[in-house]
mmCIF file of C-alpha atoms in Angstrom:
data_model
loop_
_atom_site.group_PDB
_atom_site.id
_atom_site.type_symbol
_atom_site.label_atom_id
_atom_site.label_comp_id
_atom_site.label_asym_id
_atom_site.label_seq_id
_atom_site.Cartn_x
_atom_site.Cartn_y
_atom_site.Cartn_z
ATOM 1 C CA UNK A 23 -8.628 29.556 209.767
ATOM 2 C CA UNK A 24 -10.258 31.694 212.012
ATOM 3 C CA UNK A 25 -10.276 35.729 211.435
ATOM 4 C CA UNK A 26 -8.546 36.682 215.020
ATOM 5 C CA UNK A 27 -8.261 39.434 217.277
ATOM 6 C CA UNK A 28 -10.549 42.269 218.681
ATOM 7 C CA UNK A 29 -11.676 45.335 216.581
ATOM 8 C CA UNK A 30 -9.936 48.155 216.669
ATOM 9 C CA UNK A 31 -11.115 50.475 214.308
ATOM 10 C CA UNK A 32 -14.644 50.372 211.921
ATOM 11 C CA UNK A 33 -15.397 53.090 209.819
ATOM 12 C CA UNK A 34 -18.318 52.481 206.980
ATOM 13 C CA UNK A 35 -18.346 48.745 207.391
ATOM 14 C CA UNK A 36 -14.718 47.853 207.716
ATOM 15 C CA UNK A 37 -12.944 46.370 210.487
ATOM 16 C CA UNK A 38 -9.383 46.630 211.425
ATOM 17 C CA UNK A 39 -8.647 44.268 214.065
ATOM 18 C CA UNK A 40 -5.823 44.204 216.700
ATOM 19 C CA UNK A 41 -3.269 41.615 215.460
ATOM 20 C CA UNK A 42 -2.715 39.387 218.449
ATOM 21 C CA UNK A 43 -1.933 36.701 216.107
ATOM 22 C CA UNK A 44 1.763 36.916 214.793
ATOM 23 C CA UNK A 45 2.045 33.566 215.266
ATOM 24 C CA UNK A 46 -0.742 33.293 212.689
ATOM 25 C CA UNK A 47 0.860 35.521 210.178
ATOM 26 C CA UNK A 48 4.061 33.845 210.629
ATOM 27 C CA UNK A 49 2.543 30.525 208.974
ATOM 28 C CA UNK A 50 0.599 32.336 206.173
ATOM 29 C CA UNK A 51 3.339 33.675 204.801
ATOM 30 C CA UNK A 52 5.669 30.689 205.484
ATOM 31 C CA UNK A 53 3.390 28.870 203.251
ATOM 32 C CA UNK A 54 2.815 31.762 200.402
ATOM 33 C CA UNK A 55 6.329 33.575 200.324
ATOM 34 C CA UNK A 56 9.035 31.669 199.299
ATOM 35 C CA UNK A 57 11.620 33.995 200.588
ATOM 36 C CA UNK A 58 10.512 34.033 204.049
ATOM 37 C CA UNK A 59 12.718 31.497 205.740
ATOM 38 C CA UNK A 60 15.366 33.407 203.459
ATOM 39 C CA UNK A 61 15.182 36.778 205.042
ATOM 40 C CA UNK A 62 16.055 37.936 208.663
ATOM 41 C CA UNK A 63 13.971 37.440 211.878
ATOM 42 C CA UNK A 64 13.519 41.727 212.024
ATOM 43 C CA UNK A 65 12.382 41.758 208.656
ATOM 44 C CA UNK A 66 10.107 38.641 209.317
ATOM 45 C CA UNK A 67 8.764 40.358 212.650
ATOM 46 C CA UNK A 68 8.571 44.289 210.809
ATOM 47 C CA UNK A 69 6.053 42.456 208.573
ATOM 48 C CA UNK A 70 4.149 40.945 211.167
ATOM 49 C CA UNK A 71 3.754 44.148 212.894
ATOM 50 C CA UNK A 72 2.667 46.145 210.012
ATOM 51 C CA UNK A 73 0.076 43.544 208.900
ATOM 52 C CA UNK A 74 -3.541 44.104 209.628
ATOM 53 C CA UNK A 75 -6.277 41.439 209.517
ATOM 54 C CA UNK A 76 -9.294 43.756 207.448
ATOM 55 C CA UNK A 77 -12.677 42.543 207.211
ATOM 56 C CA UNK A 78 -14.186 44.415 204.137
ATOM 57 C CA UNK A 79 -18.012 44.890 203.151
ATOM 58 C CA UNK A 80 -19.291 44.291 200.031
ATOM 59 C CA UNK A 81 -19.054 46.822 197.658
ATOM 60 C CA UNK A 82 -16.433 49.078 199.016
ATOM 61 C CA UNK A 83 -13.292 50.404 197.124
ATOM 62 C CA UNK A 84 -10.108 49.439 198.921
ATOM 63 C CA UNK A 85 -7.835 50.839 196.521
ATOM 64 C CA UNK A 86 -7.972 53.491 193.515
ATOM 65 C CA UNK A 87 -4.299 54.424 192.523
ATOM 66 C CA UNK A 88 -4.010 57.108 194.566
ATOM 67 C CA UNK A 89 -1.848 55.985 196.923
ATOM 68 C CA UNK A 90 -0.232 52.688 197.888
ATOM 69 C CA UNK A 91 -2.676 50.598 200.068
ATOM 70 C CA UNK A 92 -0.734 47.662 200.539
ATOM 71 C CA UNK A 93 0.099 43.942 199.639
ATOM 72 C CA UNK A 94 -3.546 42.364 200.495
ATOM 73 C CA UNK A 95 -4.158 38.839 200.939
ATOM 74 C CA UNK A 96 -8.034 37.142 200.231
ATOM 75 C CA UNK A 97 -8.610 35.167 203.494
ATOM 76 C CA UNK A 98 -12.252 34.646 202.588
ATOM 77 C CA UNK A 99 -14.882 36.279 199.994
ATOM 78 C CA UNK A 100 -13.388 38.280 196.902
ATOM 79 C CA UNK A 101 -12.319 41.333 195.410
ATOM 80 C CA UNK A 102 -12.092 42.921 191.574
ATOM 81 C CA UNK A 103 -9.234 44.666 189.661
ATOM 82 C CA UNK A 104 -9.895 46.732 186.879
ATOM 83 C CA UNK A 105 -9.122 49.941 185.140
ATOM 84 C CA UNK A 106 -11.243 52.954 184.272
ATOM 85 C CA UNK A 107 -11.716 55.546 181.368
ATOM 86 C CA UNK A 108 -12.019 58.969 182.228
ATOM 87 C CA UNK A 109 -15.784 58.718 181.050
ATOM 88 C CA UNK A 110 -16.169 56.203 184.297
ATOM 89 C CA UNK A 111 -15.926 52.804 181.726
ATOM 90 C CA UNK A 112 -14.368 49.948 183.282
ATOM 91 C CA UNK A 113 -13.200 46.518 182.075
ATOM 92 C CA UNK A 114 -12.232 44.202 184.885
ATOM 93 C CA UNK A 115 -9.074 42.574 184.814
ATOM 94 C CA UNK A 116 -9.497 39.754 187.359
ATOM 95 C CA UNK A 117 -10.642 38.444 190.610
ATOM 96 C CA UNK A 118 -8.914 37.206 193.684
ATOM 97 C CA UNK A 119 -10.175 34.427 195.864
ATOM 98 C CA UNK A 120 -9.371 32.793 198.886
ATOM 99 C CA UNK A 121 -5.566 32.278 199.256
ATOM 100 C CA UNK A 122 -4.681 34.720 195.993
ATOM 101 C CA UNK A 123 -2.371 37.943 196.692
ATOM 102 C CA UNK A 124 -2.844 41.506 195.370
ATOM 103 C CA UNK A 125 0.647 42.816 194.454
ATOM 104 C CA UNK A 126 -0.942 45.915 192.203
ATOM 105 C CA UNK A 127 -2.698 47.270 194.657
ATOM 106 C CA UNK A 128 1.097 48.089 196.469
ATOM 107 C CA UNK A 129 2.264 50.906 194.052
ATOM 108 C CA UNK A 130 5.470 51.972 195.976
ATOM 109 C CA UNK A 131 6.690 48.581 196.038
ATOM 110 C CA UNK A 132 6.447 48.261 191.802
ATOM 111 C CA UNK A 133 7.364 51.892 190.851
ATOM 112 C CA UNK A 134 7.110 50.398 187.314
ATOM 113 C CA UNK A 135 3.667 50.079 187.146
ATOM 114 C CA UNK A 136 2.634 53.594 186.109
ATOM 115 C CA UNK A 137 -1.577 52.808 185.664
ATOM 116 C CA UNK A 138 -4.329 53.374 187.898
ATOM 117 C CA UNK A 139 -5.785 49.820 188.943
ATOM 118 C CA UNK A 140 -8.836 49.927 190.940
ATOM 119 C CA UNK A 141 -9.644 46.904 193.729
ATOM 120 C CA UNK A 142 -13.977 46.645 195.097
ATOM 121 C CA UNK A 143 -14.869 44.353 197.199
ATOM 122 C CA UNK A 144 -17.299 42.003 195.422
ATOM 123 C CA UNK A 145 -18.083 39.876 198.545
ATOM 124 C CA UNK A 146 -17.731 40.377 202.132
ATOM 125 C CA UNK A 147 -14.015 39.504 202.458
ATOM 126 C CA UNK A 148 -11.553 39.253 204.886
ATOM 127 C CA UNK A 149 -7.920 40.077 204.337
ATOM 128 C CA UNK A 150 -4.695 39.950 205.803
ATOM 129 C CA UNK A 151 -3.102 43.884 204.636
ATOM 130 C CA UNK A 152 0.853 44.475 204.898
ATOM 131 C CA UNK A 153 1.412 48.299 204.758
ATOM 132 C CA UNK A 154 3.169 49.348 201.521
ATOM 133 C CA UNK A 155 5.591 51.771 202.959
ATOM 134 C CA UNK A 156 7.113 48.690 205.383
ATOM 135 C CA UNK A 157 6.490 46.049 202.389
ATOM 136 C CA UNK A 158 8.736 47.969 200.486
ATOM 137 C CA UNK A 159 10.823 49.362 203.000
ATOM 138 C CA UNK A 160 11.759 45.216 202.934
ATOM 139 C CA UNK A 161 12.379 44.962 199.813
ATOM 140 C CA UNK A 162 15.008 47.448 199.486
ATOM 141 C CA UNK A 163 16.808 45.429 201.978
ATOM 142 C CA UNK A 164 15.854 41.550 200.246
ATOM 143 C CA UNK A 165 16.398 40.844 196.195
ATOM 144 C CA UNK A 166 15.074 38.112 196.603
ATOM 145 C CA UNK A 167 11.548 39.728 197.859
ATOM 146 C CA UNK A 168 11.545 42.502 195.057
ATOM 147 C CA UNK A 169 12.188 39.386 192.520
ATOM 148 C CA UNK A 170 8.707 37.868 194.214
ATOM 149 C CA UNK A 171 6.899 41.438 193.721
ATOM 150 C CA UNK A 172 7.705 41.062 190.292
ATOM 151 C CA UNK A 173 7.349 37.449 189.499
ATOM 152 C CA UNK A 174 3.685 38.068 191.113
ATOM 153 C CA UNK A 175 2.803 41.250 189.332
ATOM 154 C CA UNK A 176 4.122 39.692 185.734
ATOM 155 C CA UNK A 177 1.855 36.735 186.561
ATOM 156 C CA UNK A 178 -1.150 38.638 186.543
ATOM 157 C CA UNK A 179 -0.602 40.104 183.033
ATOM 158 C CA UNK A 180 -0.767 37.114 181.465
ATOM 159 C CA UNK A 181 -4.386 37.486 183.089
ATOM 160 C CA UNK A 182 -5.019 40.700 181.500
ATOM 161 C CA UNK A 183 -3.805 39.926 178.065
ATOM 162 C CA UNK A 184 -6.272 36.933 178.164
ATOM 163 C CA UNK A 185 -8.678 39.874 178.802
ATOM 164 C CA UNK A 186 -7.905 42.131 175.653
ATOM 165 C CA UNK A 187 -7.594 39.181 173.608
ATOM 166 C CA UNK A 188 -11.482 38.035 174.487
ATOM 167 C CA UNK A 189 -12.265 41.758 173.676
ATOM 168 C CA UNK A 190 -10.385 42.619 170.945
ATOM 169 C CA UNK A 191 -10.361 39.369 168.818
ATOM 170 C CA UNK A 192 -13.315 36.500 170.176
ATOM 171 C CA UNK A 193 -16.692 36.990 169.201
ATOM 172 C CA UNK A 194 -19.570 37.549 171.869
ATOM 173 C CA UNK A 195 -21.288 34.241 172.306
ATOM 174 C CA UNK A 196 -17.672 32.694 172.593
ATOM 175 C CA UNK A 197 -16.517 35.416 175.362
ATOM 176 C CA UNK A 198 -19.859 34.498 177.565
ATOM 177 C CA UNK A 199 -19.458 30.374 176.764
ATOM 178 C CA UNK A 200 -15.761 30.624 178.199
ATOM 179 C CA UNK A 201 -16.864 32.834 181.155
ATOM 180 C CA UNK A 202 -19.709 30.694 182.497
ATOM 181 C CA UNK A 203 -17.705 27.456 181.830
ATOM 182 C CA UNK A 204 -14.803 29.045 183.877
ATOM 183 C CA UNK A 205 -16.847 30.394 186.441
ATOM 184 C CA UNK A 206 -18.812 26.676 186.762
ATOM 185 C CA UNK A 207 -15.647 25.349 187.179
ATOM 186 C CA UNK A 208 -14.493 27.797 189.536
ATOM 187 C CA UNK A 209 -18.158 27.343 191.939
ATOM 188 C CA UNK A 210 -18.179 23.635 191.585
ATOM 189 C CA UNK A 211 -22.028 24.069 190.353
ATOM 190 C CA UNK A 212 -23.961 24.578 187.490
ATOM 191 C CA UNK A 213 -25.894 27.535 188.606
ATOM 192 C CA UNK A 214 -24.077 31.184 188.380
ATOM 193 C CA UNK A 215 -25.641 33.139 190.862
ATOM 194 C CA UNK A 216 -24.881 36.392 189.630
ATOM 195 C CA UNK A 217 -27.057 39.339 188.124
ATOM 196 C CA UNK A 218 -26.455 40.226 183.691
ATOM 197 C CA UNK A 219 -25.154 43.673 184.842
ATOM 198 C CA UNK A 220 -22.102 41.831 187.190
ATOM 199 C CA UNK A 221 -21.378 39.205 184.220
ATOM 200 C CA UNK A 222 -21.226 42.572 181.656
ATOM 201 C CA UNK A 223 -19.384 43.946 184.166
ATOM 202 C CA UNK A 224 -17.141 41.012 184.668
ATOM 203 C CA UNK A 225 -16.896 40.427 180.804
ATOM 204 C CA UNK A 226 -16.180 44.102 180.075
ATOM 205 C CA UNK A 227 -19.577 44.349 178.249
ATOM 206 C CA UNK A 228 -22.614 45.921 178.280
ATOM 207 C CA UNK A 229 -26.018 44.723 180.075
ATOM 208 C CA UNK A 230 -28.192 44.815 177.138
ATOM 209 C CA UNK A 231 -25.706 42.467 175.118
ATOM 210 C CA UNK A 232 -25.183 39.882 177.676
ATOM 211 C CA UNK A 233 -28.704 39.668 178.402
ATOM 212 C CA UNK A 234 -29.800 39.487 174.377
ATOM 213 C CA UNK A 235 -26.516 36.450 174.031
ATOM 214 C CA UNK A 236 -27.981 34.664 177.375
ATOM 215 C CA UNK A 237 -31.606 34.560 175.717
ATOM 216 C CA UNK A 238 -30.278 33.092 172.488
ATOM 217 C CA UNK A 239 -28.108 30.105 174.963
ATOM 218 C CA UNK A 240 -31.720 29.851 176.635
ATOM 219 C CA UNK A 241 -33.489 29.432 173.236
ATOM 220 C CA UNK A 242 -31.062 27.152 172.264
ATOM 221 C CA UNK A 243 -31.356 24.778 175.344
ATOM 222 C CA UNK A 244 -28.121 25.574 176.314
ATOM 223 C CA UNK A 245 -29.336 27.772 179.455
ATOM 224 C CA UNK A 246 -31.771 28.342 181.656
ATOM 225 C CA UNK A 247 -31.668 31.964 182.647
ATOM 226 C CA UNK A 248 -33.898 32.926 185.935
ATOM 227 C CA UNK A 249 -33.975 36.146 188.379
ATOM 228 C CA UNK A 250 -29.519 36.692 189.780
ATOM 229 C CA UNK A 251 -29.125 32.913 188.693
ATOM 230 C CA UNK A 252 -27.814 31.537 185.457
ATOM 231 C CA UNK A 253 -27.982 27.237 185.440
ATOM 232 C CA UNK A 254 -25.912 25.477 182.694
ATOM 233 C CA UNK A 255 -28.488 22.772 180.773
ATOM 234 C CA UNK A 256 -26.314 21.713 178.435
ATOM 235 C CA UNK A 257 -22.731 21.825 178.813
ATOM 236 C CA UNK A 258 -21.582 19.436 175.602
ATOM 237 C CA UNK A 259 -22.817 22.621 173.455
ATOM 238 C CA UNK A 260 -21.730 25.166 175.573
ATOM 239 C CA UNK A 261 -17.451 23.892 175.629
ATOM 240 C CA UNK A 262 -18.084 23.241 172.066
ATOM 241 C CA UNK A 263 -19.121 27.475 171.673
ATOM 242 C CA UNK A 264 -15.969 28.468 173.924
ATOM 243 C CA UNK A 265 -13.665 26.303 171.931
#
């Protein structure tokens, strides 16, 4: 699908284009909210008009708890939740892809989520953005769209748990043998293109320990490790490690 309508505001990289396209909002979100035929034609249109097609550069924050940015959808590219210490540590909770939804990131629509979550962009992405305020305003008015907000939020944790379990209880060689299986499986390819400081980062980890596990997997013929890429040699041994 193409990312439509003319710019109308760009400020440090990101554009905010006119949305000419409600048509083109109208089927998104008939195919990824399942109370839209459910709710009225003003609430369907109110969201329309307070959505925003965003094309993001990469490496720009989008959200950082302090205020409620809005339900985002990944049209293209991706972006990274995590949390952060107050000494600046963070430990990513997951990614969103094309077609995923970012409910977190819409704070005064779940009033129960008390924590700071944090969203960068970690490609140039484009994104459809539905103000919080009128999101919510919505959902005051529709059960059935707070019960979505919910269902979509509570989702997600089961993603986070499977983060602090990795952490807390799996030992290092096993965290990085499930990661590059997953993300192989995610890319279709053998070859992670990504730099030992983004898979610490992604891993919750430090740079120096990912890059001492990834030269054991190379001296084991598991790996080949080169300059931002990462190629899988052997991937018998490598399930058999995440297992």
């Amino acid at each position: 699908m193409s990312f439509l309508g003319k710019v109308l505001f760009k400020d440090k990289g990101v554009e905010i284009r006119m949305n000419q396209t409600q048509p083109v909002f109208e089927s998104v979100y008939r195919e990824i909210f399942p109370f839209w035929d459910g709710i009225s034609d003003t609430d369907r249109d109110y969201i329309c008009q307070n959505t925003h097609a965003v094309a993001y550069p990469k490496g720009k924050n989008i959200h950082d708890g302090s205020e409620c940015s809005g339900v985002i959808i990944v049209r293209s590219g991706s972006l990274r939740l995590y949390i952060m210490s107050d000494e600046g540590k963070d430990i990513t909770l997951y990614r969103l892809h094309r077609g995923d939804l970012c409910m977190l990131s819409a704070s005064c629509v779940l009033e129960a989520v008390t924590f700071d979550v944090f969203v960068d962009v970690e490609e140039d992405s484009e994104c459809y953005v539905i103000g919080g305020p009128a999101f919510a305003a919505v959902s005051k008015r529709s059960p059935d769209i707070r019960i979505f907000a919910l269902e979509t939020a509570v989702s997600r944790f089961s993603d986070v748990m499977w983060v602090l379990q990795q952490i807390l209880f799996m030992s290092m060689d096993r965290r990085l043998a499930i990661f590059l299986s997953d993300e192989a499986a995610r890319t279709g390819s053998d070859t992670i293109s990504m730099t030992h400081g983004q898979i610490a980062r992604y891993m919750g980890s430090a740079r120096e320990v990912v890059s001492r596990m990834l030269k054991y997997f190379a001296n084991e013929g598991i790996v080949e490790v080169s300059r931002g890429d990462v190629k899988i040699i052997d991937k018998k041994r490598l399930r058999r490690l995440a297992l």
